[in-house]
PDB file of C-alpha atoms in Angstrom:
ATOM      1  CA  ASP A  12      62.430 193.861  67.496  1.00 78.00           C
ATOM      2  CA  ILE A  13      62.875 190.579  69.357  1.00 82.00           C
ATOM      3  CA  ILE A  14      62.292 188.709  66.099  1.00 86.00           C
ATOM      4  CA  LEU A  15      64.860 190.948  64.419  1.00 83.00           C
ATOM      5  CA  VAL A  16      67.480 190.113  67.042  1.00 80.00           C
ATOM      6  CA  ILE A  17      66.778 186.369  67.043  1.00 83.00           C
ATOM      7  CA  SER A  18      66.750 186.290  63.241  1.00 85.00           C
ATOM      8  CA  GLY A  19      69.929 188.348  63.155  1.00 80.00           C
ATOM      9  CA  ILE A  20      71.748 185.960  65.490  1.00 78.00           C
ATOM     10  CA  ALA A  21      70.590 182.967  63.439  1.00 83.00           C
ATOM     11  CA  VAL A  22      71.659 184.574  60.148  1.00 82.00           C
ATOM     12  CA  LEU A  23      74.936 185.692  61.701  1.00 75.00           C
ATOM     13  CA  LEU A  24      75.865 182.246  63.009  1.00 75.00           C
ATOM     14  CA  LEU A  25      74.817 180.608  59.730  1.00 80.00           C
ATOM     15  CA  GLY A  26      76.869 183.114  57.756  1.00 77.00           C
ATOM     16  CA  GLY A  27      79.913 182.597  59.949  1.00 71.00           C
ATOM     17  CA  ASP A  28      79.666 178.819  59.606  1.00 75.00           C
ATOM     18  CA  PHE A  29      79.278 178.968  55.828  1.00 77.00           C
ATOM     19  CA  LEU A  30      82.121 181.459  55.487  1.00 74.00           C
ATOM     20  CA  VAL A  31      84.500 179.230  57.459  1.00 69.00           C
ATOM     21  CA  ARG A  32      83.547 176.107  55.487  1.00 74.00           C
ATOM     22  CA  GLY A  33      83.952 177.827  52.146  1.00 73.00           C
ATOM     23  CA  ALA A  34      87.227 179.493  53.114  1.00 72.00           C
ATOM     24  CA  VAL A  35      88.640 176.251  54.516  1.00 70.00           C
ATOM     25  CA  ALA A  36      87.769 174.456  51.278  1.00 74.00           C
ATOM     26  CA  LEU A  37      89.427 177.208  49.265  1.00 73.00           C
ATOM     27  CA  ALA A  38      92.565 177.106  51.423  1.00 68.00           C
ATOM     28  CA  ASN A  39      92.736 173.312  51.292  1.00 68.00           C
ATOM     29  CA  ARG A  40      92.411 173.418  47.506  1.00 71.00           C
ATOM     30  CA  ALA A  41      95.301 175.886  47.401  1.00 66.00           C
ATOM     31  CA  GLY A  42      97.457 173.361  49.259  1.00 66.00           C
ATOM     32  CA  ILE A  43      97.837 175.394  52.446  1.00 63.00           C
ATOM     33  CA  SER A  44      98.691 173.295  55.508  1.00 61.00           C
ATOM     34  CA  PRO A  45      95.899 172.574  58.026  1.00 57.00           C
ATOM     35  CA  LEU A  46      97.873 174.351  60.761  1.00 57.00           C
ATOM     36  CA  ILE A  47      98.068 177.607  58.810  1.00 63.00           C
ATOM     37  CA  VAL A  48      94.428 177.288  57.745  1.00 61.00           C
ATOM     38  CA  GLY A  49      93.392 176.706  61.351  1.00 58.00           C
ATOM     39  CA  LEU A  50      95.392 179.630  62.717  1.00 58.00           C
ATOM     40  CA  THR A  51      94.108 182.059  60.096  1.00 61.00           C
ATOM     41  CA  VAL A  52      90.925 181.065  58.260  1.00 63.00           C
ATOM     42  CA  VAL A  53      89.276 179.121  61.071  1.00 61.00           C
ATOM     43  CA  ALA A  54      90.432 181.350  63.930  1.00 62.00           C
ATOM     44  CA  PHE A  55      89.339 184.595  62.320  1.00 69.00           C
ATOM     45  CA  GLY A  56      86.319 183.051  60.611  1.00 65.00           C
ATOM     46  CA  THR A  57      84.818 181.747  63.839  1.00 67.00           C
ATOM     47  CA  SER A  58      85.234 185.226  65.360  1.00 73.00           C
ATOM     48  CA  ALA A  59      83.672 186.886  62.312  1.00 75.00           C
ATOM     49  CA  PRO A  60      80.142 187.098  63.807  1.00 77.00           C
ATOM     50  CA  GLU A  61      81.360 188.994  66.872  1.00 79.00           C
ATOM     51  CA  MET A  62      83.669 191.151  64.740  1.00 83.00           C
ATOM     52  CA  VAL A  63      80.916 192.115  62.298  1.00 83.00           C
ATOM     53  CA  VAL A  64      78.367 192.863  65.048  1.00 83.00           C
ATOM     54  CA  SER A  65      80.773 195.016  67.056  1.00 84.00           C
ATOM     55  CA  ALA A  66      82.023 196.870  63.983  1.00 84.00           C
ATOM     56  CA  ALA A  67      78.466 197.523  62.780  1.00 84.00           C
ATOM     57  CA  ALA A  68      77.407 198.697  66.241  1.00 85.00           C
ATOM     58  CA  ALA A  69      80.401 201.010  66.551  1.00 85.00           C
ATOM     59  CA  ILE A  70      79.764 202.523  63.119  1.00 85.00           C
ATOM     60  CA  SER A  71      76.025 202.855  63.862  1.00 82.00           C
ATOM     61  CA  ASN A  72      76.759 204.913  66.981  1.00 83.00           C
ATOM     62  CA  ALA A  73      75.873 202.100  69.375  1.00 84.00           C
ATOM     63  CA  PRO A  74      79.249 201.726  71.159  1.00 85.00           C
ATOM     64  CA  GLY A  75      77.685 200.177  74.239  1.00 87.00           C
ATOM     65  CA  LEU A  76      76.398 197.329  72.103  1.00 86.00           C
ATOM     66  CA  ALA A  77      79.852 196.805  70.570  1.00 87.00           C
ATOM     67  CA  VAL A  78      81.775 196.804  73.867  1.00 92.00           C
ATOM     68  CA  GLY A  79      79.009 194.922  75.664  1.00 90.00           C
ATOM     69  CA  ASN A  80      79.244 192.142  73.091  1.00 89.00           C
ATOM     70  CA  ILE A  81      82.971 191.704  73.832  1.00 92.00           C
ATOM     71  CA  VAL A  82      82.731 191.899  77.615  1.00 94.00           C
ATOM     72  CA  GLY A  83      79.514 189.892  77.889  1.00 91.00           C
ATOM     73  CA  SER A  84      80.814 187.115  75.616  1.00 89.00           C
ATOM     74  CA  ASN A  85      83.971 186.708  77.703  1.00 93.00           C
ATOM     75  CA  ILE A  86      81.926 186.537  80.896  1.00 94.00           C
ATOM     76  CA  ALA A  87      79.499 184.012  79.388  1.00 91.00           C
ATOM     77  CA  ASN A  88      82.354 181.886  78.044  1.00 89.00           C
ATOM     78  CA  ILE A  89      83.798 181.276  81.509  1.00 92.00           C
ATOM     79  CA  PHE A  90      80.764 181.161  83.784  1.00 93.00           C
ATOM     80  CA  LEU A  91      78.202 179.687  81.400  1.00 89.00           C
ATOM     81  CA  VAL A  92      80.090 177.800  78.682  1.00 86.00           C
ATOM     82  CA  LEU A  93      82.431 176.082  81.166  1.00 87.00           C
ATOM     83  CA  GLY A  94      79.984 175.887  84.055  1.00 88.00           C
ATOM     84  CA  LEU A  95      76.921 174.374  82.403  1.00 85.00           C
ATOM     85  CA  PRO A  96      78.674 171.422  80.651  1.00 83.00           C
ATOM     86  CA  ALA A  97      80.631 170.666  83.856  1.00 84.00           C
ATOM     87  CA  ILE A  98      77.320 170.078  85.627  1.00 86.00           C
ATOM     88  CA  LEU A  99      76.623 167.334  83.084  1.00 80.00           C
ATOM     89  CA  MET A 100      80.137 165.867  83.113  1.00 79.00           C
ATOM     90  CA  PRO A 101      83.200 166.909  85.184  1.00 78.00           C
ATOM     91  CA  MET A 102      85.898 168.459  82.993  1.00 75.00           C
ATOM     92  CA  ALA A 103      89.594 167.606  83.391  1.00 70.00           C
ATOM     93  CA  MET A 104      92.064 170.492  83.275  1.00 67.00           C
ATOM     94  CA  ARG A 105      95.294 168.647  82.514  1.00 65.00           C
ATOM     95  CA  ALA A 106      95.704 169.634  78.871  1.00 62.00           C
ATOM     96  CA  PRO A 107      99.186 171.137  78.335  1.00 63.00           C
ATOM     97  CA  GLY A 108      99.493 174.551  76.801  1.00 68.00           C
ATOM     98  CA  VAL A 109      96.228 175.820  78.278  1.00 76.00           C
ATOM     99  CA  GLY A 110      98.034 177.552  81.135  1.00 81.00           C
ATOM    100  CA  ARG A 111      99.948 179.860  78.808  1.00 83.00           C
ATOM    101  CA  ASN A 112      96.809 180.752  76.884  1.00 84.00           C
ATOM    102  CA  ALA A 113      94.857 181.342  80.108  1.00 88.00           C
ATOM    103  CA  LEU A 114      97.515 183.807  81.269  1.00 92.00           C
ATOM    104  CA  ILE A 115      97.398 185.531  77.864  1.00 92.00           C
ATOM    105  CA  ALA A 116      93.600 185.802  78.188  1.00 92.00           C
ATOM    106  CA  LEU A 117      94.025 187.322  81.653  1.00 95.00           C
ATOM    107  CA  ALA A 118      96.616 189.806  80.385  1.00 96.00           C
ATOM    108  CA  ALA A 119      94.310 190.676  77.474  1.00 96.00           C
ATOM    109  CA  SER A 120      91.476 191.461  79.893  1.00 96.00           C
ATOM    110  CA  VAL A 121      93.728 193.742  81.944  1.00 97.00           C
ATOM    111  CA  LEU A 122      94.939 195.492  78.789  1.00 97.00           C
ATOM    112  CA  PHE A 123      91.413 196.028  77.479  1.00 97.00           C
ATOM    113  CA  ILE A 124      90.370 197.673  80.742  1.00 96.00           C
ATOM    114  CA  ALA A 125      93.525 199.813  80.718  1.00 96.00           C
ATOM    115  CA  LEU A 126      92.910 200.987  77.148  1.00 96.00           C
ATOM    116  CA  SER A 127      89.322 201.826  78.094  1.00 94.00           C
ATOM    117  CA  TRP A 128      90.348 203.790  81.183  1.00 95.00           C
ATOM    118  CA  ASP A 129      90.051 207.112  79.337  1.00 93.00           C
ATOM    119  CA  ARG A 130      86.435 206.147  78.518  1.00 93.00           C
ATOM    120  CA  MET A 131      87.225 205.843  74.814  1.00 93.00           C
ATOM    121  CA  LEU A 132      88.255 203.023  72.489  1.00 93.00           C
ATOM    122  CA  ASP A 133      89.894 204.939  69.673  1.00 93.00           C
ATOM    123  CA  LEU A 134      91.911 204.208  66.552  1.00 94.00           C
ATOM    124  CA  THR A 135      95.191 203.872  68.445  1.00 95.00           C
ATOM    125  CA  ASP A 136      93.641 201.379  70.868  1.00 95.00           C
ATOM    126  CA  GLY A 137      92.198 199.429  67.953  1.00 94.00           C
ATOM    127  CA  LEU A 138      95.549 199.288  66.198  1.00 96.00           C
ATOM    128  CA  ILE A 139      97.238 198.062  69.389  1.00 96.00           C
ATOM    129  CA  LEU A 140      94.686 195.279  69.836  1.00 96.00           C
ATOM    130  CA  GLY A 141      94.777 194.422  66.127  1.00 93.00           C
ATOM    131  CA  ALA A 142      98.569 194.153  66.209  1.00 96.00           C
ATOM    132  CA  LEU A 143      98.387 191.895  69.253  1.00 95.00           C
ATOM    133  CA  ILE A 144      96.066 189.398  67.565  1.00 91.00           C
ATOM    134  CA  ILE A 145      98.607 189.102  64.765  1.00 91.00           C
ATOM    135  CA  VAL A 146     101.369 188.594  67.340  1.00 92.00           C
ATOM    136  CA  TYR A 147      99.251 185.965  69.097  1.00 88.00           C
ATOM    137  CA  VAL A 148      98.630 184.027  65.889  1.00 83.00           C
ATOM    138  CA  ILE A 149     102.366 184.104  65.109  1.00 85.00           C
ATOM    139  CA  TYR A 150     103.041 182.904  68.660  1.00 82.00           C
ATOM    140  CA  LEU A 151     100.656 179.985  68.154  1.00 78.00           C
ATOM    141  CA  ALA A 152     102.277 179.120  64.835  1.00 76.00           C
ATOM    142  CA  ILE A 153     105.765 179.110  66.357  1.00 77.00           C
ATOM    143  CA  GLY A 154     104.614 177.202  69.421  1.00 70.00           C
ATOM    144  CA  ALA A 155     102.917 174.565  67.273  1.00 65.00           C
ATOM    145  CA  THR A 156     106.294 173.113  66.360  1.00 64.00           C
ATOM    146  CA  ARG A 157     107.037 172.176  69.978  1.00 62.00           C
ATOM    147  CA  ALA A 158     103.579 172.158  71.575  1.00 56.00           C
ATOM    148  CA  LYS A 159     101.511 170.033  69.254  1.00 54.00           C
ATOM    149  CA  ASP A 160      99.230 169.044  72.121  1.00 57.00           C
ATOM    150  CA  ASP A 161      98.192 172.638  72.788  1.00 61.00           C
ATOM    151  CA  PRO A 162      94.367 172.350  72.739  1.00 60.00           C
ATOM    152  CA  VAL A 163      93.884 175.766  71.133  1.00 61.00           C
ATOM    153  CA  ILE A 164      96.148 174.800  68.234  1.00 64.00           C
ATOM    154  CA  ALA A 165      94.708 171.279  68.056  1.00 63.00           C
ATOM    155  CA  GLU A 166      91.130 172.518  67.868  1.00 61.00           C
ATOM    156  CA  LEU A 167      91.875 175.055  65.140  1.00 60.00           C
ATOM    157  CA  THR A 168      93.848 172.511  63.113  1.00 62.00           C
ATOM    158  CA  GLU A 169      91.131 169.870  63.463  1.00 61.00           C
ATOM    159  CA  ALA A 170      88.493 172.346  62.309  1.00 57.00           C
ATOM    160  CA  ALA A 171      90.565 172.941  59.191  1.00 55.00           C
ATOM    161  CA  THR A 172      90.681 169.267  58.257  1.00 58.00           C
ATOM    162  CA  VAL A 173      87.332 167.745  59.236  1.00 50.00           C
ATOM    163  CA  GLY A 174      83.714 168.623  59.007  1.00 52.00           C
ATOM    164  CA  ASP A 175      81.204 169.190  56.261  1.00 54.00           C
ATOM    165  CA  VAL A 176      83.329 171.348  53.973  1.00 57.00           C
ATOM    166  CA  PRO A 177      82.299 171.739  50.317  1.00 56.00           C
ATOM    167  CA  VAL A 178      84.296 169.798  47.741  1.00 60.00           C
ATOM    168  CA  SER A 179      83.068 171.047  44.385  1.00 70.00           C
ATOM    169  CA  THR A 180      83.885 174.522  43.115  1.00 72.00           C
ATOM    170  CA  GLY A 181      80.207 175.414  42.894  1.00 77.00           C
ATOM    171  CA  ARG A 182      79.497 174.482  46.510  1.00 76.00           C
ATOM    172  CA  MET A 183      82.637 176.227  47.709  1.00 76.00           C
ATOM    173  CA  LEU A 184      81.666 179.480  45.977  1.00 79.00           C
ATOM    174  CA  PHE A 185      78.088 179.131  47.252  1.00 80.00           C
ATOM    175  CA  PHE A 186      79.278 178.760  50.858  1.00 78.00           C
ATOM    176  CA  LEU A 187      81.602 181.749  50.506  1.00 77.00           C
ATOM    177  CA  LEU A 188      78.894 183.910  48.943  1.00 83.00           C
ATOM    178  CA  VAL A 189      76.311 183.014  51.597  1.00 81.00           C
ATOM    179  CA  GLY A 190      78.795 183.756  54.356  1.00 77.00           C
ATOM    180  CA  ILE A 191      79.877 187.094  52.914  1.00 79.00           C
ATOM    181  CA  VAL A 192      76.272 188.222  52.366  1.00 80.00           C
ATOM    182  CA  ALA A 193      74.754 186.819  55.566  1.00 80.00           C
ATOM    183  CA  LEU A 194      77.238 188.315  58.034  1.00 76.00           C
ATOM    184  CA  PRO A 195      76.471 192.001  57.424  1.00 78.00           C
ATOM    185  CA  ILE A 196      72.742 191.285  57.083  1.00 83.00           C
ATOM    186  CA  GLY A 197      72.672 189.476  60.414  1.00 78.00           C
ATOM    187  CA  ALA A 198      74.741 192.206  62.064  1.00 75.00           C
ATOM    188  CA  ASN A 199      72.414 194.956  60.844  1.00 77.00           C
ATOM    189  CA  LEU A 200      69.340 193.054  62.038  1.00 81.00           C
ATOM    190  CA  ILE A 201      70.910 192.616  65.477  1.00 80.00           C
ATOM    191  CA  VAL A 202      72.024 196.235  65.827  1.00 79.00           C
ATOM    192  CA  GLU A 203      68.657 197.608  64.675  1.00 81.00           C
ATOM    193  CA  GLY A 204      66.579 195.293  66.829  1.00 82.00           C
ATOM    194  CA  ALA A 205      68.816 195.568  69.901  1.00 80.00           C
ATOM    195  CA  SER A 206      68.901 199.367  69.752  1.00 80.00           C
ATOM    196  CA  ASP A 207      65.096 199.500  69.563  1.00 83.00           C
ATOM    197  CA  ILE A 208      64.715 197.042  72.454  1.00 82.00           C
ATOM    198  CA  ALA A 209      67.073 199.125  74.599  1.00 78.00           C
ATOM    199  CA  ALA A 210      65.064 202.269  73.819  1.00 78.00           C
ATOM    200  CA  LEU A 211      61.717 200.573  74.521  1.00 82.00           C
ATOM    201  CA  LEU A 212      62.927 199.144  77.855  1.00 78.00           C
ATOM    202  CA  GLY A 213      64.593 202.383  78.837  1.00 79.00           C
ATOM    203  CA  VAL A 214      68.007 200.723  79.302  1.00 81.00           C
ATOM    204  CA  SER A 215      71.346 201.364  77.657  1.00 82.00           C
ATOM    205  CA  ASP A 216      72.386 199.449  74.555  1.00 82.00           C
ATOM    206  CA  ALA A 217      75.287 198.134  76.649  1.00 85.00           C
ATOM    207  CA  ILE A 218      72.832 196.036  78.699  1.00 87.00           C
ATOM    208  CA  ILE A 219      71.494 194.398  75.537  1.00 83.00           C
ATOM    209  CA  GLY A 220      75.021 193.762  74.292  1.00 82.00           C
ATOM    210  CA  LEU A 221      76.086 192.255  77.617  1.00 85.00           C
ATOM    211  CA  THR A 222      73.114 189.889  77.751  1.00 85.00           C
ATOM    212  CA  ILE A 223      71.113 188.998  74.644  1.00 81.00           C
ATOM    213  CA  ILE A 224      73.827 189.590  72.038  1.00 82.00           C
ATOM    214  CA  ALA A 225      76.642 188.117  74.132  1.00 83.00           C
ATOM    215  CA  PHE A 226      74.582 185.007  74.885  1.00 82.00           C
ATOM    216  CA  GLY A 227      73.584 184.596  71.244  1.00 80.00           C
ATOM    217  CA  THR A 228      77.121 184.864  69.905  1.00 77.00           C
ATOM    218  CA  SER A 229      78.359 182.466  72.633  1.00 79.00           C
ATOM    219  CA  LEU A 230      75.971 179.701  71.582  1.00 77.00           C
ATOM    220  CA  PRO A 231      78.514 177.973  69.266  1.00 74.00           C
ATOM    221  CA  GLU A 232      81.051 177.803  72.127  1.00 73.00           C
ATOM    222  CA  LEU A 233      78.372 176.442  74.461  1.00 77.00           C
ATOM    223  CA  ALA A 234      77.376 173.731  71.974  1.00 74.00           C
ATOM    224  CA  THR A 235      81.031 172.789  71.386  1.00 69.00           C
ATOM    225  CA  ALA A 236      81.748 172.623  75.116  1.00 73.00           C
ATOM    226  CA  ALA A 237      78.665 170.506  75.862  1.00 74.00           C
ATOM    227  CA  VAL A 238      79.489 167.968  73.146  1.00 70.00           C
ATOM    228  CA  ALA A 239      83.168 167.864  74.160  1.00 68.00           C
ATOM    229  CA  ALA A 240      82.284 167.328  77.823  1.00 68.00           C
ATOM    230  CA  MET A 241      79.903 164.480  77.014  1.00 70.00           C
ATOM    231  CA  LYS A 242      82.610 162.850  74.884  1.00 67.00           C
ATOM    232  CA  ARG A 243      85.170 163.400  77.684  1.00 67.00           C
ATOM    233  CA  HIS A 244      87.243 165.664  75.446  1.00 64.00           C
ATOM    234  CA  SER A 245      87.283 168.556  77.880  1.00 65.00           C
ATOM    235  CA  GLU A 246      90.536 169.912  76.442  1.00 65.00           C
ATOM    236  CA  VAL A 247      88.581 170.875  73.310  1.00 65.00           C
ATOM    237  CA  ALA A 248      86.055 172.836  75.344  1.00 70.00           C
ATOM    238  CA  ILE A 249      88.707 174.595  77.416  1.00 77.00           C
ATOM    239  CA  GLY A 250      90.847 175.449  74.409  1.00 75.00           C
ATOM    240  CA  ASN A 251      87.781 176.749  72.584  1.00 74.00           C
ATOM    241  CA  VAL A 252      86.768 179.033  75.466  1.00 82.00           C
ATOM    242  CA  ILE A 253      90.250 180.427  76.181  1.00 85.00           C
ATOM    243  CA  GLY A 254      90.987 180.987  72.500  1.00 82.00           C
ATOM    244  CA  SER A 255      87.610 182.633  71.965  1.00 83.00           C
ATOM    245  CA  ASN A 256      88.199 185.069  74.835  1.00 90.00           C
ATOM    246  CA  ILE A 257      91.595 186.084  73.454  1.00 91.00           C
ATOM    247  CA  PHE A 258      90.154 186.662  69.974  1.00 89.00           C
ATOM    248  CA  ASN A 259      87.200 188.578  71.435  1.00 90.00           C
ATOM    249  CA  ILE A 260      89.508 191.135  73.019  1.00 94.00           C
ATOM    250  CA  PHE A 261      92.298 191.360  70.470  1.00 94.00           C
ATOM    251  CA  ALA A 262      90.443 190.789  67.172  1.00 91.00           C
ATOM    252  CA  VAL A 263      86.914 191.995  67.992  1.00 90.00           C
ATOM    253  CA  GLY A 264      88.181 194.811  70.195  1.00 93.00           C
ATOM    254  CA  GLY A 265      90.673 195.757  67.524  1.00 93.00           C
ATOM    255  CA  ILE A 266      88.131 195.964  64.712  1.00 91.00           C
ATOM    256  CA  THR A 267      85.763 197.896  66.990  1.00 92.00           C
ATOM    257  CA  GLY A 268      88.404 200.504  67.824  1.00 93.00           C
ATOM    258  CA  ILE A 269      89.565 200.802  64.233  1.00 93.00           C
ATOM    259  CA  SER A 270      86.033 201.061  62.798  1.00 91.00           C
ATOM    260  CA  ALA A 271      84.832 203.566  65.382  1.00 90.00           C
ATOM    261  CA  GLY A 272      88.088 205.506  65.209  1.00 90.00           C
ATOM    262  CA  LEU A 273      87.958 205.921  61.448  1.00 91.00           C
ATOM    263  CA  ILE A 274      84.232 206.743  61.237  1.00 88.00           C
ATOM    264  CA  ARG A 275      83.385 208.474  64.515  1.00 86.00           C
ATOM    265  CA  GLY A 276      86.701 209.298  66.163  1.00 86.00           C
ATOM    266  CA  GLY A 277      86.335 206.439  68.615  1.00 87.00           C
ATOM    267  CA  ALA A 278      83.815 204.390  70.590  1.00 88.00           C
ATOM    268  CA  PRO A 279      82.859 205.999  73.933  1.00 91.00           C
ATOM    269  CA  ILE A 280      83.045 203.603  76.894  1.00 92.00           C
ATOM    270  CA  ALA A 281      80.102 204.133  79.245  1.00 89.00           C
ATOM    271  CA  GLN A 282      80.844 204.624  82.934  1.00 90.00           C
ATOM    272  CA  GLU A 283      78.540 201.696  83.753  1.00 88.00           C
ATOM    273  CA  PHE A 284      81.146 199.234  82.459  1.00 93.00           C
ATOM    274  CA  PHE A 285      83.471 200.321  85.287  1.00 94.00           C
ATOM    275  CA  VAL A 286      80.810 199.725  87.929  1.00 91.00           C
ATOM    276  CA  LEU A 287      80.398 195.976  87.416  1.00 92.00           C
ATOM    277  CA  ASP A 288      81.032 194.483  83.987  1.00 94.00           C
ATOM    278  CA  PHE A 289      84.781 195.027  83.535  1.00 96.00           C
ATOM    279  CA  TRP A 290      85.476 193.608  86.984  1.00 96.00           C
ATOM    280  CA  VAL A 291      83.292 190.551  86.413  1.00 96.00           C
ATOM    281  CA  MET A 292      85.152 189.959  83.121  1.00 96.00           C
ATOM    282  CA  LEU A 293      88.466 190.298  84.957  1.00 97.00           C
ATOM    283  CA  ALA A 294      87.291 187.972  87.744  1.00 96.00           C
ATOM    284  CA  ALA A 295      86.219 185.414  85.138  1.00 95.00           C
ATOM    285  CA  ALA A 296      89.689 185.548  83.539  1.00 95.00           C
ATOM    286  CA  VAL A 297      91.333 185.102  86.973  1.00 95.00           C
ATOM    287  CA  ILE A 298      89.072 182.156  87.815  1.00 93.00           C
ATOM    288  CA  ALA A 299      89.848 180.485  84.484  1.00 90.00           C
ATOM    289  CA  ALA A 300      93.591 180.965  85.006  1.00 91.00           C
ATOM    290  CA  VAL A 301      93.433 179.549  88.543  1.00 90.00           C
ATOM    291  CA  LEU A 302      91.417 176.513  87.439  1.00 87.00           C
ATOM    292  CA  VAL A 303      93.834 175.805  84.601  1.00 85.00           C
ATOM    293  CA  LEU A 304      97.085 176.412  86.503  1.00 86.00           C
ATOM    294  CA  THR A 305      96.052 174.318  89.527  1.00 84.00           C
ATOM    295  CA  ARG A 306      95.106 171.509  87.102  1.00 77.00           C
ATOM    296  CA  ARG A 307      92.101 170.613  89.222  1.00 77.00           C
ATOM    297  CA  PRO A 308      89.084 169.329  87.291  1.00 78.00           C
ATOM    298  CA  ILE A 309      85.925 171.384  87.102  1.00 82.00           C
ATOM    299  CA  ALA A 310      83.661 169.154  89.189  1.00 83.00           C
ATOM    300  CA  ARG A 311      79.883 169.304  89.095  1.00 86.00           C
ATOM    301  CA  VAL A 312      79.827 171.494  92.205  1.00 91.00           C
ATOM    302  CA  THR A 313      82.313 173.926  90.667  1.00 90.00           C
ATOM    303  CA  GLY A 314      80.312 173.943  87.447  1.00 89.00           C
ATOM    304  CA  ALA A 315      77.159 174.732  89.414  1.00 92.00           C
ATOM    305  CA  VAL A 316      78.928 177.593  91.205  1.00 93.00           C
ATOM    306  CA  LEU A 317      80.098 179.031  87.872  1.00 93.00           C
ATOM    307  CA  PHE A 318      76.619 178.738  86.371  1.00 93.00           C
ATOM    308  CA  LEU A 319      74.993 180.337  89.421  1.00 95.00           C
ATOM    309  CA  GLY A 320      77.613 183.077  89.218  1.00 94.00           C
ATOM    310  CA  TYR A 321      76.458 183.849  85.689  1.00 93.00           C
ATOM    311  CA  CYS A 322      72.815 183.869  86.792  1.00 93.00           C
ATOM    312  CA  GLY A 323      73.759 186.225  89.623  1.00 94.00           C
ATOM    313  CA  TYR A 324      75.560 188.534  87.212  1.00 93.00           C
ATOM    314  CA  ILE A 325      72.515 188.709  84.919  1.00 90.00           C
ATOM    315  CA  ALA A 326      70.286 189.353  87.947  1.00 91.00           C
ATOM    316  CA  ALA A 327      72.605 192.167  89.070  1.00 91.00           C
ATOM    317  CA  LEU A 328      72.453 193.700  85.593  1.00 88.00           C
ATOM    318  CA  ALA A 329      68.658 193.544  85.611  1.00 83.00           C
ATOM    319  CA  TYR A 330      68.473 195.094  89.070  1.00 83.00           C
ATOM    320  CA  THR A 331      70.852 197.966  88.336  1.00 81.00           C
ATOM    321  CA  SER A 332      69.316 198.732  84.949  1.00 75.00           C
ATOM    322  CA  LEU A 333      65.724 198.797  86.216  1.00 70.00           C
ATOM    323  CA  SER A 334      66.377 200.531  89.539  1.00 65.00           C
TER     324      SER A 334
END
């Protein structure tokens, strides 16, 4: 089961990367501007692994895994993905435009908790979240005309114009095919293996989603943040984390609610999320907003505190699940 999960994460991340490269090449060949490609193909493509896993989990009657993936990824993005690289190299927080996105991420966290208050993420909730991701993308597109230094927009646009994207038609189709095939395969491996591990350990599937799956799907953000910090391009890391958290709630949450709503009438939200996890996610969003709005750099000490906070959260999960 552990091999299934690890293999699933690897296949999922590979499939997501190939899908983005192939789709970017196709969009570039069609003459679509890098900004539009970044805001659509790249933004949704990089969230495809989380979207596919959560949708598959919701359909497979593992709602805790689906919701845990969203909540756990957002927690890991702030405490781990920002904290660990800051220990290696302090990260400046002066990039313009991040403040607005940090407040949107905070509002998204509050909304997600509010929609889950009835202990169900249903079709209506999914449609609300899905509509909001469309609104957010439109907002980014409109803001790009006057906020070209917004790191979220800059990162998405850069990803649409650089990198190892296929040039020939054959390679482009190969990348697209691999991505389309690998994503559902990886998701099924993860859901099957994670569900079995939860049963064997006697814990809920939410615990596995909050830890193993969330950490695995956050690895690309962690790698991006570490490289950006070492190159002193902290605005890339910050924009990547904030944008990822917004897409996790709006896009991944939306597809989870829609999938579960259509197939099973909704995804039940376990009471355990209201004991610790939702509030840690909300605290992480508040901390990110405060760090960004005060424009104070994330020093090594702050990075260590964030990282230790993540370790403490995982320890608390282990204690509560095994007690």
